[in-house]
Amino acid sequence: MEYNFRDIEKKWQEQWRRSNAYKVNNDSPKPKYYVLDMFPYPSGAGLHVGHPLGYIASDIYSRYKRLKGFNVLHPMGYDAFGLPAEQYAIDHGIHPAVSTANNITNFRSQLDKIGFCFDWDREVNTSKPEYYKWTQWIFLQLFGSFYNRQTNKAESIQTLIAAFEKDGNTAHPCPGNASLQFTDYEWTSFDEKRRTDILMDYRLAYCGIGEVNWCEALGTVLANDEVVNGVSERGGYPVIKKKLRQWYLRITEYADRLLEGLEKVEFSEAMKEMQGNWIGKSSGAEIDFNVKSEKSKVKNLRVYTTRPDTIFGVDFMVVAPELDIVEDMKSAGQAAAVDEYLAYVKSRSERERMAEKKITGVFTGAYALNPFDGREIPIWISEYVLAGYGTGAIMAVPCGDERDHKFAKHFNIPITNIIGKYYDGVEANPTKDAILENSGFLNDLVMRNAIEVVIDKIEQAGIGKRKVNYKMRDAAFSRQRYWGEPFPIKWINGIAYALDESELPLQLPEVDSYKPGPEGEGPLANIPSWIHKKVKLANKEFTSKAESSQVSSFGGDLGEVGALETNTMPGYAGSSWYFLRYMDPHNDKAFCDRKVSDYWGQVDIYIGGTEHAVGHLLYSRMWTKALYDLGYIGHDEPFKKLVNQGMILGSSRRIGQIVPIDTQLSGTRVDVAKRQFRPMFISLSYYQKLLDKRITPEEVFKSIYQKNGLVFDITDNELGFYGFDLYNPRVRVEDVDGIELNIESFKTWRPELKEAIFLKEEDNKFLCEIEVEKMSKSKFNTINPDDLVIKYGADTFRMYEMFLGPVEMSKPWDTKGIEGVHRFLKKLWRLFYDEIKGKVWTEEKATDAELKVLHSTIKKIESDTERFSFNTAVSAFMIAVNELTDIKCHKREILEPLLVLLTPYAPHISEELYAQLRQVSPSGGDVEGALVLDAHYPKLEEKYLIESTKEYPISINGKLRTTMNISLDAAQPEVEKIVLENEIVQKWLEGKQPKKIIFVKGKMVNVVI
RNA sequence: GCCCUGGUGGUGGAAUUGGUAGACACGCAGGACUUAAAAUCCUGUCUGCAGCAAUGCGGGUAACGGUUCAACUCCGUUCCGGGGCACCA
């Protein structure tokens, strides 16, 4: 009987399906364990070998935990809303729901082949109404809540209204508008519009005005990655910033808790650092400087600084060009220069500002006065200061800040040195260790200590205060697109009203066209029946005529009748809470029953790529915290531990091509000087020679063309005039064997090139260049897992993906090594079945040597699996099988536990051999162990591993010279004696006495001479 | 520019706390079985020198320097690759 993996895998996959082997219950006496993968966006390109890497890792871990006696939740689903499906719909007229469903079918069949233990009863799909009903519902909770800074948690907006009615907003400063203040009396006197506007500035989900990338020519809003170098990716049309109504999540209110929460979770330090940097908490002070300007309209300038200790080193101020006060500060003499600069800034895209990093700016003609020594400080404007951060103005200290320093040098502004020898006149030094000089009352203080001294003084003088700032901004939460969750919001007279819960799910309407709406609105704005849809509103926070207007007839004043929101939610809406839905996926009464979420609690281990380091992970953490605050779940961090899988890189192949300059590359012929020639490709060594400039492309083209007996009727003059260039297009990896291009196969892919000339190596081979880069369909370097599963089986594929290297690291894919893993499984099979003899396992009692192999393997596999070191675990299996083969061990006592160990890695072969073992001799064993996936994990018996002696490495002066077998009980004096008697040690000693002998018990001996 | 990563044979990688560098595979070379191929098995495989050989000596973990009895591992400087970024005061 041979290892027939195709039949075995098919048989067990069916068996598992029939017996619902992977169905997970929400109640179990076993301890729970939740293993989660970042769910995929079901793209049309299907899976390549990079995708399953994380899924295999999590599958191994899930199966391992199951063997260890846990009730393991390991679900899978689809993040199914998104731009590509919408773009596909625009291009092909296929409804996104249809193309998405097709893609999902394809994904599913690919996933199924690999033998995952997902509980597919729990599949979620963010684009299904049953799912997005609850995304909308959670949005309504966020809309109906504010962040109470007194209690430090989200609370109902009703609480806030009650507080306003009692005390105005004195206890609750407005997060959206810091200067807003009103009394209880004023509050009650406001009309409904005013009151709802104020509440909007408190809500956790709110609507405001924001800038988007607007492309006039395409008539649509573009995502950042659809904008390249200031123009649209498609078509290359200009893109400008346009102000539009946008929804936001007030994630900034959670900044501190998101930061603190990082201490409670097991994320990598790099990941925590990235999130910490994104949140960007900094503390410092806001300081008001008096201003002296011609118009004297502007009395003072407020800046934010983290280094108030450097206040005596301020040599100039810089204000963001976008700030309105710029107009009022410019002097008559500088007006022209300022206006010119403002015009220049406006002309520059954000991209250009970021990419070029030019030093630009202009003096306003106004001065600020240093509050402590009255020094006049020129006020400049420059694009390096951002309007959106801090106060939009800075105090510039060139000796301590690199950008300020460059600016001062560029514009010849004199630099004050307040840090003595720490400043060398060439580069700024941001130290906090210097002792201050030229700093008035701060002289002789260490900078680090001076910070508090200055802030106290500033607060006493009433010219500023302590201030904490965050880099993080509120998260934009709306998109002007079709394929996303509609907002359950109706606008009436400019007021946003929540829909009643009975209206959920508010389903996407069918549309004829996915084209954008007018004025940057989404496609939904094109549908009158959507805008005017009759809906029931939630109980109003205030009684108003809105109640009556919703029942009024259609037509007439839209303001009165109201309009449904036409924006949709962004991709991350559905993914911010899907881990909760998996727990209770079919619940139509709640997003997840509280009892169920209390049972499953946090995701114990979350596996996915680093690309979601800030976006998805921060949003999920915020939603979890908000749901926790509002009492819907019992934990406030969604993910207990995070493992980041590395990327599997593709190995692309490029060939050389000689092309005429400025010609289209497609087509069967290339044109030069109005004459047509065949395309010409050159092998690697020729390509190298050309690169080394030893020959020109023209020469090669001409000589090869003639060598092929073809007419080349261009004079050298013409040739020099038109010229040829070198190009290196990618070819499909499947048309290449190693680095040798299969030209026939290549031509079936590009039939238009059937007459092309291929300049080969001397051995008649055509070689390609290798480039390691991201695996992608557009780079022709994808490897489809299906092909590998067909050829080698799922078990081989799973183990090989793990064998490639550490899960966390990026590594290039190379299919060649898969043979080694396949050989391993065949070798394992031969421990059970011999080709000639058939069944070879026995019921004989195992020897100590055999038990030692087994138990050292248990130890290694268990610890490697626990720490996600799957590559070394695979090699430990290989070592075990090699050793058992060498000592001809075919005993059930050894092989049965070995199969259990292997189950998480290679479930099919383990299941098959386990069944064989039990069927032929169903003697002992545990009762529930019908399937190996429910067997008990073998218990490590240390007693089989105990050694009495060790082969100690003996070093002389740190260099290994020999090894000696010494008892592990031996203590230093005894060891010294034995070692010094050794012949080789004697030789090195040359009769001398050693200076010292280092002995580390169980490790090594080092003789120092 | 800033932040995070990584750099070990021809290749992927191993070395878990500073303690025998190169496990386990791939590839390659040679051999066995076979009419042949596939499959399987065996041997060798970081590198220089010496030796018929076992083996011995030297070099070697991007480069240079340091700490240590001992460094792939810790510290410093430099170089190169990969990823992220919102010029955040």
PDB file of C-alpha atoms in Angstrom, chain A residues 855-934:
ATOM      1  CA  HIS A 855       9.904  12.045  23.840  1.00  0.00           C
ATOM      2  CA  SER A 856      12.579  14.385  22.603  1.00  0.00           C
ATOM      3  CA  THR A 857      10.311  14.921  19.609  1.00  0.00           C
ATOM      4  CA  ILE A 858       7.316  15.603  21.871  1.00  0.00           C
ATOM      5  CA  LYS A 859       9.380  18.133  23.758  1.00  0.00           C
ATOM      6  CA  LYS A 860      10.625  19.878  20.645  1.00  0.00           C
ATOM      7  CA  ILE A 861       7.293  19.929  18.795  1.00  0.00           C
ATOM      8  CA  GLU A 862       5.382  21.145  21.800  1.00  0.00           C
ATOM      9  CA  SER A 863       7.700  24.031  22.548  1.00  0.00           C
ATOM     10  CA  ASP A 864       8.122  24.956  18.890  1.00  0.00           C
ATOM     11  CA  THR A 865       4.371  24.955  18.319  1.00  0.00           C
ATOM     12  CA  GLU A 866       3.777  27.059  21.418  1.00  0.00           C
ATOM     13  CA  ARG A 867       6.199  29.706  20.215  1.00  0.00           C
ATOM     14  CA  PHE A 868       5.075  29.640  16.595  1.00  0.00           C
ATOM     15  CA  SER A 869       8.369  28.242  15.381  1.00  0.00           C
ATOM     16  CA  PHE A 870       6.756  25.970  12.835  1.00  0.00           C
ATOM     17  CA  ASN A 871       9.737  25.740  10.530  1.00  0.00           C
ATOM     18  CA  THR A 872      11.890  24.157  13.204  1.00  0.00           C
ATOM     19  CA  ALA A 873       9.008  21.888  14.206  1.00  0.00           C
ATOM     20  CA  VAL A 874       8.852  20.505  10.665  1.00  0.00           C
ATOM     21  CA  SER A 875      12.564  19.818  10.753  1.00  0.00           C
ATOM     22  CA  ALA A 876      12.127  18.078  14.138  1.00  0.00           C
ATOM     23  CA  PHE A 877       9.574  15.753  12.512  1.00  0.00           C
ATOM     24  CA  MET A 878      12.069  15.006   9.766  1.00  0.00           C
ATOM     25  CA  ILE A 879      14.761  14.229  12.288  1.00  0.00           C
ATOM     26  CA  ALA A 880      12.396  11.931  14.191  1.00  0.00           C
ATOM     27  CA  VAL A 881      11.386  10.006  11.088  1.00  0.00           C
ATOM     28  CA  ASN A 882      14.995   9.782   9.914  1.00  0.00           C
ATOM     29  CA  GLU A 883      16.044   8.393  13.269  1.00  0.00           C
ATOM     30  CA  LEU A 884      13.154   5.926  13.534  1.00  0.00           C
ATOM     31  CA  THR A 885      13.956   4.731  10.028  1.00  0.00           C
ATOM     32  CA  ASP A 886      17.605   4.316  10.935  1.00  0.00           C
ATOM     33  CA  ILE A 887      16.822   2.212  14.009  1.00  0.00           C
ATOM     34  CA  LYS A 888      14.068   0.368  12.084  1.00  0.00           C
ATOM     35  CA  CYS A 889      11.394   1.232  14.613  1.00  0.00           C
ATOM     36  CA  HIS A 890       7.867   0.266  13.503  1.00  0.00           C
ATOM     37  CA  LYS A 891       6.233   0.029  16.906  1.00  0.00           C
ATOM     38  CA  ARG A 892       2.737   1.288  17.590  1.00  0.00           C
ATOM     39  CA  GLU A 893       3.836   2.504  21.002  1.00  0.00           C
ATOM     40  CA  ILE A 894       6.055   5.055  19.235  1.00  0.00           C
ATOM     41  CA  LEU A 895       4.169   5.669  16.004  1.00  0.00           C
ATOM     42  CA  GLU A 896       0.722   6.361  17.433  1.00  0.00           C
ATOM     43  CA  PRO A 897       1.776   9.308  19.620  1.00  0.00           C
ATOM     44  CA  LEU A 898       3.910  10.565  16.756  1.00  0.00           C
ATOM     45  CA  LEU A 899       0.806  10.766  14.558  1.00  0.00           C
ATOM     46  CA  VAL A 900      -0.986  12.831  17.174  1.00  0.00           C
ATOM     47  CA  LEU A 901       1.950  15.234  17.241  1.00  0.00           C
ATOM     48  CA  LEU A 902       1.845  15.484  13.473  1.00  0.00           C
ATOM     49  CA  THR A 903      -1.927  16.011  13.225  1.00  0.00           C
ATOM     50  CA  PRO A 904      -1.883  19.824  13.390  1.00  0.00           C
ATOM     51  CA  TYR A 905       0.705  19.966  10.624  1.00  0.00           C
ATOM     52  CA  ALA A 906      -0.448  17.180   8.318  1.00  0.00           C
ATOM     53  CA  PRO A 907      -3.998  16.307   9.346  1.00  0.00           C
ATOM     54  CA  HIS A 908      -4.911  14.032   6.426  1.00  0.00           C
ATOM     55  CA  ILE A 909      -2.066  11.536   6.539  1.00  0.00           C
ATOM     56  CA  SER A 910      -2.234  11.494  10.329  1.00  0.00           C
ATOM     57  CA  GLU A 911      -5.942  10.735  10.272  1.00  0.00           C
ATOM     58  CA  GLU A 912      -5.458   7.965   7.718  1.00  0.00           C
ATOM     59  CA  LEU A 913      -2.561   6.206   9.436  1.00  0.00           C
ATOM     60  CA  TYR A 914      -4.212   6.609  12.833  1.00  0.00           C
ATOM     61  CA  ALA A 915      -7.367   4.984  11.510  1.00  0.00           C
ATOM     62  CA  GLN A 916      -5.302   2.189  10.002  1.00  0.00           C
ATOM     63  CA  LEU A 917      -3.532   1.582  13.283  1.00  0.00           C
ATOM     64  CA  ARG A 918      -6.806   1.380  15.180  1.00  0.00           C
ATOM     65  CA  GLN A 919      -8.760  -0.564  12.624  1.00  0.00           C
ATOM     66  CA  VAL A 920      -6.294  -3.396  12.359  1.00  0.00           C
ATOM     67  CA  SER A 921      -5.818  -3.629  16.068  1.00  0.00           C
ATOM     68  CA  PRO A 922      -8.424  -1.656  17.962  1.00  0.00           C
ATOM     69  CA  SER A 923      -6.993  -2.572  21.314  1.00  0.00           C
ATOM     70  CA  GLY A 924      -6.488   0.102  23.908  1.00  0.00           C
ATOM     71  CA  GLY A 925      -6.655   3.851  23.445  1.00  0.00           C
ATOM     72  CA  ASP A 926      -9.035   6.510  24.598  1.00  0.00           C
ATOM     73  CA  VAL A 927     -12.724   6.215  23.966  1.00  0.00           C
ATOM     74  CA  GLU A 928     -13.332   9.532  22.207  1.00  0.00           C
ATOM     75  CA  GLY A 929     -10.281   9.038  20.034  1.00  0.00           C
ATOM     76  CA  ALA A 930     -12.170   7.900  17.008  1.00  0.00           C
ATOM     77  CA  LEU A 931     -10.524  10.677  15.056  1.00  0.00           C
ATOM     78  CA  VAL A 932      -6.972  11.689  15.634  1.00  0.00           C
ATOM     79  CA  LEU A 933      -8.002  15.324  15.733  1.00  0.00           C
ATOM     80  CA  ASP A 934      -9.687  14.607  19.064  1.00  0.00           C
TER      81      ASP A 934
END
